C-alpha cells in the first residue's frame, strides 16, 4: 500500500527538503503552502520523483483552507499516513512593547492555530481510515526550549507547540496515532545567513553562530517518519554541535 504524506510549508527550506526526502524514500507526498508556484517548482526540482507529488495551495491560518486541503487528501488518496506540521511565520525581532498586536496575532494564527487546524484534521482522517492510525510530526524549534532576544511571539507559539505535541500524543494512543516533535537549531538556509554574520546574544553582544547542513535535519526527520506506529520519538532536538544553546550561552 502506498504511504501518503502531507508536508505544510513545503515550498522552501526545511519543508521542501523533508518533502523531497519522503519522495526519494518512496512516499506519495502532498506539498502544501500558500504559493502554488513555489510548490510546483519544489516538486519539479525532485526530477524523476515528481510524478508521486502533488501541490495544493493552502493558508494554514485559515481553517476553511485547511479543511479544503484535507478534503483533497481524502478524495485523492483515501488516507493519510504522515503529517509534517511544518509551516511557520517569523515576526520581526522586537521587545514585547514594540511588537504590536497585529504581529502577535499573525504569529499565533500561523504557528499555533494553523498547527492545531492541521493536526485536528489529520486526527479525524487517521482515526477513521482503515487501517487506522498514522504519524504526526510537529516542527517545534530550539525556541520551544529557550528564547532569543526579541522573539516573544515566536517563542511563545513554539512553547505552545510542545503542549500540543504532548496532549495529542496522549490522545492519539487509542487510535494508533503517533505524535512527535522535531526541534531544529540553526540550519543552513537563506533565512539563517545572518546567523553566520552575527546575531544578538543574551548578553547583548553580536556573535556568529554555527549552522548545520540541511541533511542533518532530513536524516533526523526521516528516521522519525520510518518508525512503525508501535514506536514514537516524542521529542528530538537536532542542532549544530557548537550552537550556543546548552549551558549558559
Coordinates of C-alpha atoms in Angstrom, one line a residue:
X1 CA 0.0 0.0 0.0
X2 CA 1.3 3.5 -0.9
X3 CA 2.3 5.6 2.1
X4 CA 0.7 9.1 1.9
X5 CA 2.4 12.1 3.4
X6 CA 1.4 15.7 3.7
X7 CA 4.0 18.5 4.3
X8 CA 3.0 22.0 5.1
X9 CA 5.3 24.9 4.2
X10 CA 6.7 22.6 1.6
X11 CA 7.7 25.3 -0.9
X12 CA 11.1 26.1 0.6
X13 CA 13.6 25.4 3.4
X14 CA 13.1 22.6 5.8
X15 CA 9.6 21.6 4.4
X16 CA 10.9 21.4 0.9
X17 CA 13.9 19.3 1.9
X18 CA 11.9 16.9 4.0
X19 CA 9.2 16.5 1.4
X20 CA 11.8 15.7 -1.3
X21 CA 13.4 13.1 1.1
X22 CA 10.0 11.4 1.6
X23 CA 9.6 11.2 -2.2
X24 CA 13.0 9.6 -2.5
X25 CA 12.0 7.2 0.2
X26 CA 9.0 6.0 -1.8
X27 CA 6.2 8.0 -0.3
X28 CA 3.4 9.8 -2.2
X29 CA 3.7 13.4 -1.0
X30 CA 1.2 16.3 -0.9
X31 CA 3.1 19.6 -0.9
X32 CA 1.1 22.3 0.8
X33 CA 1.8 26.1 1.1
X34 CA 0.4 29.5 0.3
X35 CA 2.1 29.9 -3.1
X36 CA 1.3 27.3 -5.7
X37 CA 4.2 28.4 -8.0
X38 CA 6.7 27.7 -5.3
X39 CA 5.2 24.3 -4.5
X40 CA 5.3 23.3 -8.2
X41 CA 8.9 24.5 -8.5
X42 CA 9.9 22.5 -5.5
X43 CA 8.2 19.4 -6.9
X44 CA 9.8 19.9 -10.3
X45 CA 13.2 20.0 -8.6
X46 CA 12.8 16.4 -7.5
X47 CA 13.2 15.2 -11.0
X48 CA 12.1 11.6 -11.5
X49 CA 10.2 11.6 -8.2
X50 CA 7.9 14.4 -9.2
X51 CA 5.2 12.1 -10.5
X52 CA 4.4 11.0 -7.0
X53 CA 3.9 14.5 -5.7
X54 CA 1.0 16.9 -5.7
X55 CA 0.9 20.7 -5.0
X56 CA -2.1 22.1 -3.1
X57 CA -2.3 25.8 -2.1
X58 CA -3.3 26.3 1.5
X59 CA -3.1 29.0 4.1
X60 CA -2.8 27.1 7.4
X61 CA -4.0 30.1 9.3
X62 CA -7.4 29.8 7.5
X63 CA -9.5 27.0 9.0
X64 CA -11.6 26.6 5.8
X65 CA -8.4 26.4 3.7
X66 CA -7.1 23.6 5.9
X67 CA -10.4 21.8 5.6
X68 CA -10.2 22.0 1.8
X69 CA -6.7 20.7 1.9
X70 CA -7.6 17.6 3.9
X71 CA -10.7 17.1 1.7
X72 CA -8.3 16.9 -1.3
X73 CA -6.1 14.4 0.5
X74 CA -9.1 12.3 1.4
X75 CA -10.6 12.4 -2.1
X76 CA -7.4 11.7 -4.0
X77 CA -5.7 9.3 -1.7
X78 CA -8.3 8.0 0.8
X79 CA -5.9 8.1 3.7
X80 CA -3.0 9.9 5.4
X81 CA 0.0 8.2 6.9
X82 CA 2.1 11.1 7.9
X83 CA 1.6 14.8 8.5
X84 CA 4.7 17.1 8.9
X85 CA 3.2 20.1 10.6
X86 CA 6.0 22.5 9.4
X87 CA 4.5 25.8 8.2
X88 CA 5.6 28.7 10.3
X89 CA 5.9 32.5 10.5
X90 CA 8.8 34.6 11.9
X91 CA 7.8 38.0 13.2
X92 CA 10.5 40.7 13.1
X93 CA 12.7 41.0 16.2
X94 CA 11.0 43.2 18.8
X95 CA 10.6 43.6 22.5
X96 CA 7.1 43.0 23.8
X97 CA 6.2 46.7 23.8
X98 CA 7.4 47.1 20.3
X99 CA 5.8 44.0 18.7
X100 CA 2.2 45.2 18.2
X101 CA -1.0 43.1 18.4
X102 CA -1.1 42.5 14.7
X103 CA 2.3 40.8 14.5
X104 CA 1.4 38.8 17.6
X105 CA -1.9 37.6 16.1
X106 CA -0.2 36.6 12.9
X107 CA 2.4 34.5 14.7
X108 CA -0.3 32.8 16.8
X109 CA -2.6 32.3 13.7
X110 CA 0.1 30.6 11.7
X111 CA 2.4 28.9 14.2
X112 CA -0.2 27.7 16.7
X113 CA -3.7 27.9 15.3
X114 CA -2.5 26.6 11.9
X115 CA -0.7 23.7 13.5
X116 CA -3.8 22.9 15.5
X117 CA -6.1 23.0 12.5
X118 CA -3.8 20.7 10.5
X119 CA -3.3 18.3 13.5
X120 CA -7.0 18.1 14.2
X121 CA -7.9 17.4 10.6
X122 CA -5.2 14.8 10.4
X123 CA -6.5 13.2 13.6
X124 CA -10.0 13.0 12.1
X125 CA -8.7 11.3 8.9
X126 CA -6.3 8.9 10.6
X127 CA -8.7 7.6 13.2
X128 CA -11.4 6.9 10.6
X129 CA -9.3 5.3 7.9
X130 CA -8.6 1.6 7.5
X131 CA -6.1 0.5 8.7
X132 CA -6.5 3.1 11.4
X133 CA -3.6 5.3 12.6
X134 CA -0.8 7.5 11.3
X135 CA 2.1 9.7 12.4
X136 CA 2.2 13.5 13.0
X137 CA 5.5 15.3 13.4
X138 CA 5.3 18.9 14.6
X139 CA 8.1 21.3 13.9
X140 CA 8.9 22.8 17.2
X141 CA 12.3 24.7 17.2
X142 CA 15.1 25.4 19.6
X143 CA 12.8 28.2 20.6
X144 CA 10.4 25.6 22.1
X145 CA 13.1 25.4 24.8
X146 CA 14.8 28.8 25.0
X147 CA 14.2 32.3 23.5
X148 CA 16.4 34.6 21.5
X149 CA 16.3 38.3 22.3
X150 CA 13.3 40.0 20.7
X151 CA 11.4 36.8 19.9
X152 CA 8.4 36.8 22.3
X153 CA 5.7 35.8 19.7
X154 CA 7.7 33.1 18.0
X155 CA 9.0 31.7 21.3
X156 CA 5.5 31.7 22.9
X157 CA 4.0 29.8 20.0
X158 CA 6.8 27.3 19.8
X159 CA 6.5 26.6 23.6
X160 CA 2.8 26.1 22.9
X161 CA 3.6 23.5 20.2
X162 CA 5.3 21.4 22.9
X163 CA 2.0 21.3 24.8
X164 CA 0.1 20.5 21.5
X165 CA 2.5 17.6 20.9
X166 CA 2.2 16.2 24.4
X167 CA -1.6 16.3 24.5
X168 CA -2.0 15.0 21.0
X169 CA 0.4 12.1 21.7
X170 CA -1.7 11.1 24.7
X171 CA -5.0 11.4 22.8
X172 CA -3.6 9.6 19.8
X173 CA -2.8 6.4 21.7
X174 CA -6.4 5.0 21.3
X175 CA -6.2 5.5 17.6
X176 CA -2.7 4.3 16.8
X177 CA -1.7 7.9 16.0
X178 CA 1.9 8.6 17.0
X179 CA 2.6 12.3 17.6
X180 CA 6.2 13.6 18.0
X181 CA 8.1 16.8 17.6
X182 CA 11.4 17.8 16.0
X183 CA 13.2 20.8 17.5
X184 CA 15.6 22.2 14.9
X185 CA 18.5 24.5 15.6
X186 CA 20.5 26.7 13.1
X187 CA 20.4 25.1 9.7
X188 CA 22.0 26.3 6.5
X189 CA 19.2 28.1 4.7
X190 CA 18.8 31.6 3.1
X191 CA 16.8 32.6 6.2
X192 CA 19.8 31.9 8.6
X193 CA 22.6 33.6 6.6
X194 CA 22.5 36.4 9.1
X195 CA 23.5 33.9 11.9
X196 CA 26.8 33.3 10.1
X197 CA 27.4 37.0 10.1
X198 CA 26.4 37.7 13.7
X199 CA 23.2 37.7 15.7
X200 CA 22.2 39.2 19.1
X201 CA 23.1 37.1 22.1
X202 CA 21.5 37.1 25.5
X203 CA 24.3 39.4 26.9
X204 CA 23.7 42.0 24.2
X205 CA 26.7 41.1 22.1
X206 CA 26.7 40.2 18.4
X207 CA 28.3 36.9 17.5
X208 CA 28.3 34.5 14.6
X209 CA 26.6 31.1 15.3
X210 CA 27.5 27.7 13.8
X211 CA 24.9 26.2 11.5
X212 CA 24.4 22.6 10.4
X213 CA 23.8 21.2 6.9
X214 CA 20.2 20.6 5.9
X215 CA 20.9 16.9 5.5
X216 CA 21.3 16.6 9.3
X217 CA 17.7 17.7 9.7
X218 CA 16.5 15.5 6.9
X219 CA 18.2 12.4 8.3
X220 CA 16.6 13.0 11.7
X221 CA 13.2 13.6 10.2
X222 CA 13.3 10.5 8.0
X223 CA 14.3 8.4 10.9
X224 CA 11.2 9.5 12.8
X225 CA 9.0 9.1 9.8
X226 CA 10.1 5.5 9.1
X227 CA 9.3 4.2 12.6
X228 CA 6.5 1.7 13.0
X229 CA 3.4 3.1 14.7
X230 CA 4.2 1.0 17.7
X231 CA 7.2 3.3 18.4
X232 CA 7.4 7.1 18.7
X233 CA 10.1 9.7 19.1
X234 CA 8.2 12.2 21.3
X235 CA 10.9 14.9 21.1
X236 CA 14.0 15.1 19.1
X237 CA 16.5 18.1 19.1
X238 CA 18.9 18.4 16.2
X239 CA 21.4 21.3 16.1
X240 CA 24.9 22.3 15.2
X241 CA 27.2 20.6 17.7
X242 CA 28.7 24.0 18.7
X243 CA 25.5 26.0 18.6
X244 CA 25.2 28.3 21.7
X245 CA 22.2 26.6 23.3
X246 CA 23.3 24.1 26.0
X247 CA 24.6 25.7 29.2
X248 CA 25.0 29.5 29.7
X249 CA 25.5 30.6 26.1

